[in-house]
XYZ file of N, CA, C and O in Angstrom:
888
model
N 13.932 -14.651 4.860
C 14.592 -13.888 5.912
C 13.577 -13.569 6.993
O 12.469 -13.129 6.707
N 13.868 -13.820 8.299
C 12.894 -13.583 9.350
C 12.599 -12.124 9.506
O 13.407 -11.252 9.202
N 11.400 -11.786 10.029
C 11.044 -10.388 10.209
C 11.978 -9.689 11.164
O 12.489 -10.270 12.108
N 12.210 -8.407 10.918
C 13.003 -7.605 11.834
C 12.155 -7.259 13.039
O 10.958 -7.029 12.954
N 12.765 -7.222 14.208
C 12.028 -6.927 15.426
C 11.844 -5.433 15.577
O 12.655 -4.636 15.156
N 10.720 -5.063 16.208
C 10.453 -3.673 16.513
C 9.936 -3.609 17.925
O 9.524 -4.608 18.511
N 9.960 -2.428 18.525
C 9.511 -2.269 19.893
C 8.047 -2.623 20.009
O 7.265 -2.482 19.076
N 7.635 -3.015 21.214
C 6.271 -3.476 21.410
C 5.250 -2.407 21.115
O 4.157 -2.694 20.634
N 5.582 -1.127 21.376
C 4.597 -0.082 21.117
C 4.469 0.235 19.642
O 3.611 0.996 19.230
N 5.324 -0.392 18.819
C 5.239 -0.215 17.380
C 4.810 -1.507 16.701
O 4.893 -1.639 15.499
N 4.368 -2.476 17.513
C 4.027 -3.778 16.981
C 2.772 -3.691 16.126
O 1.709 -3.325 16.621
N 2.845 -4.014 14.848
C 1.676 -3.880 13.987
C 0.540 -4.799 14.374
O -0.616 -4.500 14.134
N 0.830 -5.947 14.995
C -0.233 -6.867 15.386
C -1.117 -6.253 16.460
O -2.270 -6.632 16.625
N -0.564 -5.289 17.219
C -1.336 -4.656 18.280
C -2.086 -3.437 17.798
O -2.912 -2.892 18.513
N -1.815 -2.984 16.566
C -2.390 -1.719 16.122
C -3.174 -1.804 14.839
O -3.914 -0.892 14.511
N -3.062 -2.908 14.077
C -3.604 -2.872 12.725
C -5.109 -3.047 12.669
O -5.707 -2.849 11.629
N -5.761 -3.367 13.786
C -7.192 -3.593 13.747
C -8.000 -2.315 13.893
O -9.161 -2.282 13.554
N -7.410 -1.256 14.444
C -8.164 -0.032 14.687
C -7.827 1.023 13.658
O -6.662 1.297 13.419
N -8.839 1.645 13.024
C -8.552 2.652 12.010
C -8.030 3.939 12.581
O -7.401 4.712 11.892
N -8.288 4.233 13.845
C -7.837 5.496 14.419
C -7.658 5.349 15.912
O -8.386 4.633 16.579
N -6.659 6.025 16.433
C -6.392 6.028 17.857
C -6.464 7.466 18.342
O -5.646 8.285 17.979
N -7.469 7.775 19.159
C -7.640 9.128 19.649
C -6.724 9.328 20.843
O -6.868 8.680 21.868
N -5.776 10.256 20.701
C -4.791 10.460 21.746
C -5.262 11.391 22.843
O -5.063 11.119 24.023
N -5.888 12.513 22.465
C -6.386 13.470 23.450
C -7.799 13.866 23.059
O -8.045 14.279 21.937
N -8.725 13.752 23.991
C -10.124 13.938 23.636
C -10.815 15.038 24.427
O -11.985 15.305 24.192
N -10.158 15.661 25.403
C -10.812 16.704 26.193
C -11.108 17.912 25.317
O -10.350 18.266 24.425
N -12.239 18.555 25.556
C -12.634 19.729 24.784
C -11.576 20.811 24.930
O -11.100 21.113 26.020
N -11.202 21.384 23.797
C -10.198 22.442 23.814
C -8.798 21.947 23.563
O -7.896 22.757 23.389
N -8.591 20.621 23.550
C -7.271 20.076 23.277
C -7.247 19.470 21.885
O -8.279 19.083 21.336
N -6.045 19.381 21.337
C -5.882 18.753 20.033
C -6.195 17.264 20.132
O -6.053 16.642 21.183
N -6.635 16.699 19.017
C -6.883 15.266 18.934
C -5.812 14.653 18.042
O -5.648 15.057 16.896
N -5.071 13.713 18.583
C -4.029 13.032 17.811
C -4.627 11.787 17.174
O -5.213 10.950 17.860
N -4.510 11.688 15.878
C -5.066 10.555 15.146
C -3.956 9.689 14.582
O -2.961 10.197 14.069
N -4.159 8.382 14.685
C -3.291 7.418 14.025
C -4.164 6.595 13.101
O -5.058 5.883 13.557
N -3.945 6.726 11.803
C -4.789 6.103 10.793
C -4.038 4.985 10.078
O -2.821 5.045 9.914
N -4.792 3.996 9.651
C -4.202 2.838 8.985
C -4.366 2.951 7.472
O -5.471 3.160 6.970
N -3.272 2.793 6.754
C -3.256 2.804 5.291
C -2.646 1.486 4.808
O -1.583 1.072 5.285
N -3.301 0.847 3.863
C -2.785 -0.377 3.261
C -2.094 -0.034 1.940
O -2.606 0.770 1.156
N -0.930 -0.613 1.714
C -0.186 -0.419 0.464
C -0.180 -1.755 -0.279
O 0.356 -2.748 0.211
N -0.819 -1.767 -1.450
C -0.986 -3.005 -2.203
C -0.454 -2.825 -3.622
O 0.006 -1.751 -4.006
N -0.553 -3.908 -4.402
C -0.072 -3.877 -5.780
C 0.551 -5.204 -6.146
O 0.647 -6.115 -5.322
N 0.977 -5.306 -7.375
C 1.534 -6.554 -7.864
C 2.942 -6.817 -7.352
O 3.580 -5.973 -6.718
N 3.418 -8.006 -7.675
C 4.775 -8.417 -7.306
C 5.799 -7.471 -7.918
O 5.770 -7.182 -9.115
N 6.673 -6.909 -7.075
C 7.739 -6.054 -7.566
C 7.320 -4.648 -7.918
O 8.093 -3.915 -8.544
N 6.115 -4.224 -7.515
C 5.638 -2.882 -7.882
C 6.263 -1.783 -7.031
O 6.172 -0.603 -7.389
N 6.873 -2.137 -5.895
C 7.539 -1.132 -5.069
C 6.902 -0.886 -3.717
O 7.178 0.129 -3.069
N 6.089 -1.809 -3.234
C 5.406 -1.632 -1.951
C 6.393 -1.516 -0.796
O 6.311 -0.588 0.022
N 7.311 -2.456 -0.712
C 8.303 -2.424 0.369
C 9.194 -1.189 0.253
O 9.561 -0.580 1.268
N 9.519 -0.815 -0.972
C 10.361 0.363 -1.193
C 9.666 1.627 -0.720
O 10.274 2.478 -0.046
N 8.386 1.785 -1.058
C 7.644 2.965 -0.636
C 7.573 3.064 0.877
O 7.859 4.121 1.461
N 7.215 1.971 1.537
C 7.106 1.998 2.996
C 8.464 2.279 3.621
O 8.582 3.072 4.567
N 9.521 1.668 3.101
C 10.856 1.901 3.643
C 11.339 3.322 3.451
O 12.048 3.865 4.308
N 10.938 3.955 2.346
C 11.437 5.303 2.061
C 10.771 6.365 2.927
O 11.379 7.392 3.218
N 9.526 6.139 3.340
C 8.815 7.173 4.099
C 8.783 6.909 5.597
O 8.523 7.829 6.381
N 9.039 5.681 6.021
C 8.858 5.335 7.433
C 9.868 6.044 8.319
O 11.063 6.089 8.021
N 9.371 6.592 9.435
C 10.237 7.261 10.399
C 10.792 6.293 11.431
O 11.642 6.661 12.241
N 10.300 5.059 11.432
C 10.864 4.004 12.261
C 11.532 2.998 11.332
O 11.337 3.028 10.118
N 12.324 2.128 11.907
C 12.915 1.073 11.096
C 11.787 0.167 10.610
O 11.083 -0.450 11.422
N 11.562 0.089 9.302
C 10.408 -0.676 8.818
C 10.569 -2.165 9.068
O 11.678 -2.702 9.085
N 9.434 -2.802 9.278
C 9.387 -4.248 9.401
C 9.157 -4.855 8.033
O 8.222 -4.465 7.329
N 10.007 -5.786 7.636
C 9.817 -6.504 6.384
C 9.794 -7.996 6.687
O 10.660 -8.496 7.422
N 8.837 -8.703 6.160
C 8.795 -10.167 6.294
C 8.971 -10.749 4.899
O 8.028 -10.808 4.122
N 10.195 -11.134 4.588
C 10.514 -11.561 3.231
C 11.130 -12.946 3.230
O 11.678 -13.416 4.242
N 11.039 -13.602 2.082
C 11.750 -14.855 1.863
C 12.408 -14.795 0.491
O 11.975 -14.042 -0.396
N 13.460 -15.557 0.336
C 14.125 -15.615 -0.955
C 13.221 -16.317 -1.972
O 12.512 -17.269 -1.640
N 13.228 -15.813 -3.191
C 12.494 -16.484 -4.249
C 13.108 -17.853 -4.511
O 14.329 -18.028 -4.458
N 12.263 -18.826 -4.775
C 12.756 -20.170 -5.040
C 13.488 -20.206 -6.381
O 13.333 -19.323 -7.230
N 14.281 -21.249 -6.556
C 15.017 -21.403 -7.813
C 14.053 -21.466 -8.988
O 14.299 -20.895 -10.045
N 12.915 -22.097 -8.788
C 11.923 -22.202 -9.858
C 11.368 -20.832 -10.220
O 11.043 -20.566 -11.366
N 11.263 -19.933 -9.230
C 10.683 -18.627 -9.478
C 11.669 -17.645 -10.097
O 11.265 -16.626 -10.636
N 12.963 -17.924 -10.003
C 13.947 -16.982 -10.511
C 14.612 -17.457 -11.795
O 15.247 -16.671 -12.482
N 14.497 -18.740 -12.126
C 15.071 -19.237 -13.360
C 14.091 -19.059 -14.515
O 12.894 -18.899 -14.324
N 14.615 -19.111 -15.721
C 13.743 -19.097 -16.896
C 12.890 -20.359 -16.879
O 13.349 -21.435 -16.538
N 11.647 -20.198 -17.231
C 10.744 -21.342 -17.209
C 9.305 -20.892 -17.261
O 9.010 -19.749 -17.588
N 8.379 -21.773 -16.896
C 6.958 -21.456 -17.018
C 6.510 -20.250 -16.207
O 5.553 -19.600 -16.576
N 7.211 -19.963 -15.094
C 6.763 -18.839 -14.268
C 7.534 -17.575 -14.577
O 7.352 -16.568 -13.916
N 8.375 -17.593 -15.603
C 9.216 -16.430 -15.867
C 8.396 -15.182 -16.173
O 8.762 -14.072 -15.764
N 7.284 -15.348 -16.850
C 6.454 -14.193 -17.164
C 5.954 -13.481 -15.932
O 5.656 -12.286 -15.968
N 5.858 -14.189 -14.818
C 5.380 -13.596 -13.578
C 6.344 -12.569 -13.030
O 5.970 -11.729 -12.232
N 7.623 -12.638 -13.412
C 8.602 -11.681 -12.928
C 9.081 -10.757 -14.032
O 10.127 -10.116 -13.897
N 8.331 -10.686 -15.122
C 8.722 -9.808 -16.215
C 8.873 -8.374 -15.753
O 7.988 -7.806 -15.135
N 10.026 -7.773 -16.044
C 10.287 -6.409 -15.613
C 10.947 -6.324 -14.257
O 11.406 -5.256 -13.854
N 11.000 -7.420 -13.506
C 11.641 -7.405 -12.183
C 12.582 -8.603 -12.068
O 12.655 -9.267 -11.044
N 13.324 -8.859 -13.153
C 14.152 -10.060 -13.211
C 15.228 -10.109 -12.136
O 15.673 -11.178 -11.747
N 15.658 -8.942 -11.621
C 16.724 -8.932 -10.624
C 16.201 -9.020 -9.208
O 16.966 -9.019 -8.253
N 14.890 -9.105 -9.033
C 14.312 -9.212 -7.700
C 14.575 -10.606 -7.161
O 14.309 -11.612 -7.825
N 15.108 -10.720 -5.930
C 15.496 -12.009 -5.377
C 14.689 -12.402 -4.151
O 14.853 -13.499 -3.637
N 13.822 -11.501 -3.644
C 13.026 -11.833 -2.462
C 11.618 -11.283 -2.647
O 11.366 -10.454 -3.518
N 10.714 -11.769 -1.805
C 9.323 -11.329 -1.891
C 8.720 -11.266 -0.495
O 9.102 -12.032 0.398
N 7.786 -10.335 -0.292
C 7.094 -10.217 0.986
C 6.140 -11.393 1.148
O 5.360 -11.701 0.248
N 6.187 -12.050 2.310
C 5.360 -13.232 2.531
C 4.255 -12.985 3.552
O 3.315 -13.775 3.639
N 4.327 -11.951 4.351
C 3.261 -11.652 5.307
C 2.831 -10.207 5.160
O 1.724 -9.916 4.738
N 3.728 -9.277 5.499
C 3.403 -7.868 5.346
C 4.668 -7.045 5.547
O 5.671 -7.530 6.051
N 4.581 -5.789 5.135
C 5.552 -4.772 5.515
C 4.843 -3.821 6.466
O 3.620 -3.675 6.419
N 5.623 -3.181 7.331
C 5.010 -2.242 8.270
C 5.933 -1.049 8.477
O 7.150 -1.194 8.616
N 5.338 0.138 8.483
C 6.085 1.360 8.769
C 5.158 2.401 9.365
O 3.934 2.204 9.447
N 5.723 3.511 9.766
C 4.924 4.593 10.353
C 5.509 5.934 9.937
O 6.731 6.109 9.884
N 4.615 6.882 9.647
C 5.050 8.218 9.287
C 4.121 9.224 9.957
O 2.907 9.039 9.995
N 4.707 10.299 10.494
C 3.939 11.411 11.023
C 3.805 12.439 9.908
O 4.795 13.037 9.487
N 2.582 12.617 9.422
C 2.346 13.546 8.326
C 2.466 14.980 8.811
O 3.085 15.828 8.174
N 1.864 15.261 9.953
C 2.026 16.543 10.628
C 1.621 16.354 12.073
O 1.152 15.269 12.468
N 1.813 17.361 12.898
C 1.493 17.246 14.314
C 0.030 16.847 14.486
O -0.869 17.511 13.999
N -0.176 15.716 15.147
C -1.535 15.249 15.388
C -2.031 14.211 14.412
O -3.130 13.673 14.595
N -1.267 13.902 13.356
C -1.699 12.897 12.391
C -0.539 11.983 12.016
O 0.446 12.426 11.414
N -0.671 10.716 12.378
C 0.309 9.699 12.017
C -0.380 8.608 11.211
O -1.574 8.347 11.386
N 0.382 7.990 10.335
C -0.145 6.914 9.503
C 0.617 5.628 9.776
O 1.853 5.630 9.828
N -0.116 4.546 9.979
C 0.473 3.214 10.061
C 0.324 2.568 8.690
O -0.787 2.474 8.148
N 1.419 2.127 8.119
C 1.441 1.607 6.751
C 1.611 0.094 6.773
O 2.564 -0.421 7.361
N 0.695 -0.599 6.125
C 0.730 -2.058 6.054
C 0.805 -2.471 4.593
O -0.118 -2.221 3.816
N 1.915 -3.079 4.212
C 2.099 -3.537 2.845
C 1.660 -4.971 2.681
O 2.039 -5.847 3.469
N 0.869 -5.231 1.655
C 0.392 -6.587 1.399
C 1.442 -7.381 0.635
O 2.255 -6.815 -0.096
N 1.444 -8.706 0.770
C 2.317 -9.524 -0.075
C 1.849 -9.479 -1.518
O 0.645 -9.415 -1.798
N 2.798 -9.507 -2.442
C 2.453 -9.376 -3.844
C 2.147 -10.682 -4.550
O 1.457 -10.685 -5.567
N 2.645 -11.801 -4.030
C 2.449 -13.081 -4.708
C 1.041 -13.604 -4.459
O 0.481 -13.479 -3.377
N 0.466 -14.245 -5.465
C -0.911 -14.726 -5.375
C -1.104 -15.698 -4.218
O -2.171 -15.712 -3.588
N -0.112 -16.512 -3.930
C -0.306 -17.551 -2.920
C -0.426 -16.982 -1.502
O -0.803 -17.708 -0.583
N -0.104 -15.708 -1.316
C -0.241 -15.092 -0.003
C -1.440 -14.150 0.069
O -1.605 -13.427 1.046
N -2.314 -14.192 -0.932
C -3.418 -13.236 -0.984
C -4.445 -13.462 0.121
O -5.223 -12.574 0.445
N -4.451 -14.649 0.719
C -5.390 -14.910 1.801
C -5.154 -13.983 2.992
O -6.040 -13.820 3.842
N -3.978 -13.346 3.062
C -3.672 -12.436 4.158
C -4.288 -11.055 3.962
O -4.361 -10.272 4.913
N -4.735 -10.734 2.779
C -5.209 -9.385 2.483
C -6.385 -8.993 3.378
O -6.466 -7.856 3.832
N -7.299 -9.910 3.602
C -8.513 -9.577 4.341
C -8.189 -9.047 5.734
O -8.713 -8.017 6.173
N -7.312 -9.752 6.437
C -6.965 -9.308 7.786
C -6.161 -8.014 7.757
O -6.365 -7.127 8.590
N -5.248 -7.888 6.797
C -4.442 -6.675 6.721
C -5.295 -5.450 6.425
O -4.968 -4.339 6.843
N -6.410 -5.635 5.721
C -7.271 -4.505 5.364
C -8.293 -4.167 6.443
O -8.988 -3.151 6.329
N -8.382 -4.985 7.472
C -9.363 -4.730 8.518
C -9.073 -3.396 9.206
O -7.971 -3.156 9.690
N -10.055 -2.519 9.259
C -9.906 -1.241 9.944
C -9.144 -0.185 9.169
O -8.831 0.869 9.718
N -8.853 -0.437 7.889
C -8.070 0.529 7.104
C -8.927 1.721 6.706
O -10.074 1.565 6.283
N -8.364 2.922 6.825
C -9.042 4.122 6.336
C -9.054 4.142 4.816
O -10.043 4.520 4.189
N -7.940 3.736 4.205
C -7.781 3.836 2.760
C -6.613 2.959 2.333
O -5.968 2.309 3.156
N -6.357 2.966 1.021
C -5.282 2.146 0.477
C -4.572 2.875 -0.652
O -5.128 3.778 -1.284
N -3.342 2.453 -0.890
C -2.559 2.870 -2.055
C -2.320 1.629 -2.898
O -1.867 0.603 -2.383
N -2.656 1.702 -4.178
C -2.355 0.617 -5.111
C -1.187 1.067 -5.980
O -1.326 1.976 -6.797
N -0.036 0.440 -5.792
C 1.129 0.774 -6.599
C 1.041 0.063 -7.948
O 0.758 -1.136 -8.010
N 1.288 0.814 -9.006
C 1.186 0.274 -10.357
C 2.523 0.389 -11.076
O 3.241 1.379 -10.931
N 2.832 -0.633 -11.847
C 3.996 -0.664 -12.729
C 3.456 -0.727 -14.150
O 2.761 -1.689 -14.509
N 3.723 0.287 -14.970
C 3.116 0.341 -16.303
C 3.611 -0.777 -17.220
O 3.021 -1.005 -18.282
N 4.668 -1.480 -16.828
C 5.111 -2.627 -17.609
C 4.185 -3.816 -17.399
O 4.145 -4.740 -18.222
N 3.455 -3.812 -16.270
C 2.607 -4.957 -15.913
C 1.349 -4.441 -15.207
O 1.078 -4.797 -14.070
N 0.594 -3.591 -15.884
C -0.586 -2.992 -15.261
C -1.602 -4.041 -14.822
O -2.346 -3.835 -13.859
N -1.651 -5.162 -15.525
C -2.628 -6.192 -15.174
C -2.422 -6.726 -13.760
O -3.352 -7.285 -13.149
N -1.220 -6.554 -13.211
C -0.964 -7.012 -11.847
C -1.756 -6.217 -10.815
O -1.867 -6.638 -9.666
N -2.293 -5.059 -11.218
C -3.077 -4.225 -10.300
C -4.531 -4.655 -10.202
O -5.246 -4.218 -9.292
N -4.994 -5.475 -11.150
C -6.421 -5.771 -11.214
C -6.951 -6.351 -9.901
O -8.028 -5.967 -9.431
N -6.209 -7.277 -9.307
C -6.697 -7.935 -8.089
C -6.852 -6.942 -6.947
O -7.850 -6.972 -6.216
N -5.874 -6.041 -6.788
C -5.950 -5.056 -5.705
C -7.083 -4.067 -5.944
O -7.835 -3.732 -5.016
N -7.218 -3.595 -7.178
C -8.297 -2.656 -7.498
C -9.650 -3.301 -7.211
O -10.529 -2.705 -6.570
N -9.849 -4.535 -7.663
C -11.111 -5.239 -7.414
C -11.356 -5.426 -5.926
O -12.491 -5.278 -5.440
N -10.305 -5.766 -5.190
C -10.437 -6.020 -3.753
C -10.949 -4.781 -3.027
O -11.901 -4.866 -2.238
N -10.363 -3.623 -3.303
C -10.757 -2.410 -2.592
C -12.101 -1.873 -3.085
O -12.878 -1.330 -2.289
N -12.384 -2.028 -4.365
C -13.688 -1.590 -4.865
C -14.814 -2.412 -4.250
O -15.860 -1.850 -3.858
N -14.629 -3.725 -4.143
C -15.678 -4.568 -3.571
C -15.917 -4.239 -2.099
O -17.063 -4.307 -1.635
N -14.873 -3.885 -1.393
C -14.998 -3.601 0.042
C -15.216 -2.116 0.336
O -15.230 -1.711 1.485
N -15.346 -1.323 -0.715
C -15.626 0.110 -0.602
C -14.569 0.815 0.248
O -14.864 1.701 1.044
N -13.322 0.388 0.091
C -12.197 1.050 0.745
C -11.631 2.072 -0.236
O -11.187 1.697 -1.327
N -11.655 3.366 0.090
C -11.103 4.363 -0.834
C -9.629 4.084 -1.120
O -8.877 3.723 -0.213
N -9.227 4.259 -2.372
C -7.828 4.010 -2.714
C -7.365 4.971 -3.794
O -8.157 5.508 -4.564
N -6.066 5.155 -3.812
C -5.387 5.950 -4.833
C -4.449 5.024 -5.587
O -3.773 4.188 -4.981
N -4.403 5.139 -6.903
C -3.434 4.389 -7.702
C -2.193 5.253 -7.872
O -2.265 6.375 -8.387
N -1.059 4.751 -7.415
C 0.216 5.460 -7.532
C 1.077 4.742 -8.563
O 1.465 3.591 -8.357
N 1.351 5.402 -9.669
C 2.147 4.810 -10.747
C 3.618 5.012 -10.420
O 4.131 6.137 -10.444
N 4.291 3.923 -10.105
C 5.706 3.967 -9.756
C 6.523 4.029 -11.044
O 6.478 3.105 -11.861
N 7.239 5.117 -11.240
C 7.915 5.355 -12.513
C 9.264 4.647 -12.560
O 10.291 5.182 -12.146
N 9.264 3.436 -13.077
C 10.486 2.662 -13.233
C 11.244 3.133 -14.468
O 10.622 3.495 -15.477
N 12.578 3.129 -14.424
C 13.352 3.495 -15.608
C 13.020 2.572 -16.779
O 12.973 1.354 -16.637
N 12.754 3.169 -17.925
C 12.467 2.385 -19.114
C 11.036 1.896 -19.243
O 10.692 1.250 -20.238
N 10.194 2.182 -18.241
C 8.798 1.740 -18.312
C 8.016 2.635 -19.267
O 8.363 3.802 -19.458
N 6.953 2.104 -19.879
C 6.125 2.933 -20.767
C 5.620 4.175 -20.052
O 5.234 4.118 -18.879
N 5.639 5.292 -20.748
C 5.260 6.576 -20.153
C 3.791 6.853 -20.463
O 3.458 7.414 -21.503
N 2.913 6.469 -19.529
C 1.484 6.681 -19.699
C 1.012 7.815 -18.804
O 1.550 8.039 -17.711
N -0.015 8.528 -19.247
C -0.600 9.588 -18.428
C -1.505 8.977 -17.371
O -1.893 7.800 -17.446
N -1.871 9.805 -16.392
C -2.786 9.359 -15.353
C -4.115 8.923 -15.969
O -4.716 7.932 -15.545
N -4.566 9.661 -16.983
C -5.830 9.324 -17.644
C -5.734 7.964 -18.326
O -6.674 7.149 -18.264
N -4.603 7.705 -18.980
C -4.416 6.416 -19.653
C -4.487 5.265 -18.654
O -5.108 4.227 -18.924
N -3.826 5.433 -17.507
C -3.810 4.385 -16.488
C -5.216 4.162 -15.932
O -5.653 3.022 -15.737
N -5.938 5.256 -15.670
C -7.300 5.131 -15.144
C -8.187 4.357 -16.106
O -8.998 3.507 -15.688
N -8.032 4.628 -17.398
C -8.830 3.915 -18.387
C -8.421 2.445 -18.481
O -9.269 1.557 -18.566
N -7.124 2.184 -18.454
C -6.643 0.809 -18.566
C -7.091 -0.038 -17.391
O -7.364 -1.240 -17.546
N -7.186 0.563 -16.209
C -7.610 -0.161 -15.010
C -9.116 -0.106 -14.799
O -9.623 -0.700 -13.850
N -9.824 0.634 -15.672
C -11.285 0.749 -15.584
C -11.709 1.211 -14.190
O -12.596 0.628 -13.562
N -11.075 2.282 -13.726
C -11.346 2.785 -12.377
C -12.682 3.500 -12.327
O -13.140 4.092 -13.309
N -13.309 3.451 -11.155
C -14.510 4.239 -10.927
C -14.164 5.718 -11.065
O -13.051 6.150 -10.734
N -15.133 6.501 -11.558
C -14.904 7.919 -11.740
C -14.472 8.612 -10.461
O -15.046 8.372 -9.398
N -13.446 9.435 -10.559
C -12.958 10.174 -9.406
C -11.833 9.509 -8.644
O -11.202 10.153 -7.794
N -11.561 8.229 -8.926
C -10.448 7.561 -8.242
C -9.133 8.193 -8.688
O -8.812 8.169 -9.876
N -8.357 8.766 -7.759
C -7.140 9.477 -8.167
C -6.053 8.531 -8.694
O -5.889 7.419 -8.206
N -5.334 9.006 -9.694
C -4.124 8.347 -10.182
C -3.003 9.373 -10.115
O -3.142 10.491 -10.632
N -1.913 9.025 -9.447
C -0.790 9.945 -9.287
C 0.494 9.262 -9.732
O 0.624 8.040 -9.650
N 1.438 10.043 -10.222
C 2.760 9.538 -10.577
C 3.684 9.691 -9.380
O 3.598 10.673 -8.639
N 4.568 8.727 -9.181
C 5.452 8.805 -8.016
C 6.750 8.061 -8.282
O 6.879 7.313 -9.258
N 7.699 8.287 -7.392
C 8.940 7.515 -7.330
C 8.995 6.920 -5.934
O 9.204 7.635 -4.960
N 8.749 5.613 -5.823
C 8.650 4.970 -4.511
C 9.940 5.075 -3.710
O 9.922 4.914 -2.488
N 11.048 5.367 -4.363
C 12.329 5.477 -3.659
C 12.492 6.821 -2.973
O 13.349 6.970 -2.090
N 11.699 7.794 -3.375
C 11.864 9.171 -2.909
C 10.884 9.465 -1.777
O 9.667 9.337 -1.957
N 11.408 9.891 -0.636
C 10.565 10.115 0.539
C 9.505 11.184 0.277
O 8.335 11.009 0.620
N 9.891 12.295 -0.349
C 8.942 13.378 -0.586
C 7.832 12.916 -1.522
O 6.654 13.252 -1.327
N 8.180 12.142 -2.542
C 7.188 11.643 -3.485
C 6.231 10.683 -2.793
O 5.000 10.765 -2.974
N 6.764 9.775 -1.999
C 5.913 8.839 -1.272
C 5.010 9.535 -0.274
O 3.834 9.178 -0.117
N 5.546 10.547 0.393
C 4.747 11.304 1.362
C 3.590 12.011 0.666
O 2.468 12.054 1.192
N 3.836 12.548 -0.511
C 2.776 13.220 -1.264
C 1.666 12.235 -1.646
O 0.476 12.576 -1.602
N 2.041 11.025 -2.021
C 1.045 9.999 -2.332
C 0.162 9.736 -1.119
O -1.073 9.654 -1.227
N 0.767 9.630 0.050
C 0.007 9.341 1.267
C -0.913 10.493 1.634
O -2.054 10.277 2.075
N -0.442 11.713 1.465
C -1.289 12.875 1.750
C -2.498 12.884 0.819
O -3.638 13.108 1.252
N -2.262 12.624 -0.469
C -3.368 12.574 -1.423
C -4.361 11.477 -1.043
O -5.581 11.634 -1.184
N -3.841 10.364 -0.554
C -4.701 9.246 -0.162
C -5.584 9.607 1.017
O -6.794 9.332 1.013
N -5.001 10.240 2.038
C -5.781 10.636 3.216
C -6.834 11.678 2.835
O -7.984 11.614 3.277
N -6.456 12.629 1.992
C -7.408 13.661 1.574
C -8.578 13.047 0.801
O -9.747 13.393 1.036
N -8.267 12.139 -0.105
C -9.322 11.506 -0.900
C -10.226 10.659 -0.005
O -11.459 10.702 -0.128
N -9.614 9.890 0.906
C -10.413 9.062 1.815
C -11.315 9.926 2.685
O -12.471 9.569 2.937
N -10.818 11.074 3.136
C -11.632 11.972 3.940
C -12.857 12.450 3.187
O -13.973 12.494 3.735
N -12.668 12.802 1.911
C -13.801 13.253 1.100
C -14.811 12.127 0.883
O -16.031 12.336 0.952
N -14.305 10.917 0.624
C -15.194 9.797 0.371
C -15.993 9.413 1.606
O -17.214 9.202 1.542
N -15.334 9.336 2.757
C -16.029 8.957 3.985
C -17.047 10.028 4.388
O -18.141 9.712 4.868
N -16.690 11.291 4.188
C -17.626 12.374 4.496
C -18.851 12.300 3.601
O -19.991 12.445 4.062
N -18.636 12.071 2.298
C -19.752 11.967 1.354
C -20.667 10.806 1.720
O -21.903 10.917 1.646
N -20.096 9.688 2.107
C -20.909 8.521 2.476
C -21.697 8.796 3.751
O -22.867 8.387 3.871
N -21.091 9.485 4.703
C -21.782 9.815 5.942
C -22.966 10.743 5.669
O -24.071 10.536 6.180
N -22.733 11.758 4.841
C -23.808 12.698 4.521
C -24.930 11.986 3.759
O -26.120 12.272 3.970
N -24.560 11.063 2.875
C -25.574 10.333 2.121
C -26.411 9.452 3.038
O -27.621 9.281 2.824
N -25.782 8.894 4.069
C -26.497 7.989 4.961
C -27.493 8.707 5.864
O -28.502 8.116 6.281
N -27.220 9.989 6.154
C -28.130 10.734 7.025
C -29.079 11.614 6.225
O -29.995 12.205 6.773
N -28.830 11.694 4.905
C -29.676 12.530 4.066
C -30.828 11.761 3.497
O -31.772 12.303 2.960
């Protein structure tokens, strides 16, 4: 399915390279920040759902129908375990925007979940303040690539466990251990369909990224 059109001032191609856009800079005035957050995770983990649920604009989705080989029983069936009713997949990116509070907006870029589109991750992550890695406890191993990607590039990230009906009920500590996360990496439970839950994940992500970037800055000058 072709991407949905959005207004030029909301075009992600024009905004995804800069981590922040300073709106007002005169002394004594508020500074409006627009920060870039990447939403990653395995196939069917809920990336498009999360962005769609929180976005205040009509989200951009670039999807294609799954091929007959990918949806029928066969050698690739294990790749869709737990998401058997999913009929489409993101092939380039998802895009949305949310205003967290006056003066702070987030641009959300969702990565494609299929391995064959992973070459797009590098460009999508350019200029990102932080990332959200969506996890499905039925297929936690699908998170390994995203976790490794952000750890290698030192991009702060939060793991958000999307609570699917019938999925194994693991604690945040269990998930952190299973993913072998660096100490202090937050793990939060969420429902990607719920706007308030998704918004809370994003707030936690910005707060964590702020602490990490501040610590790195202080370490570099100390």
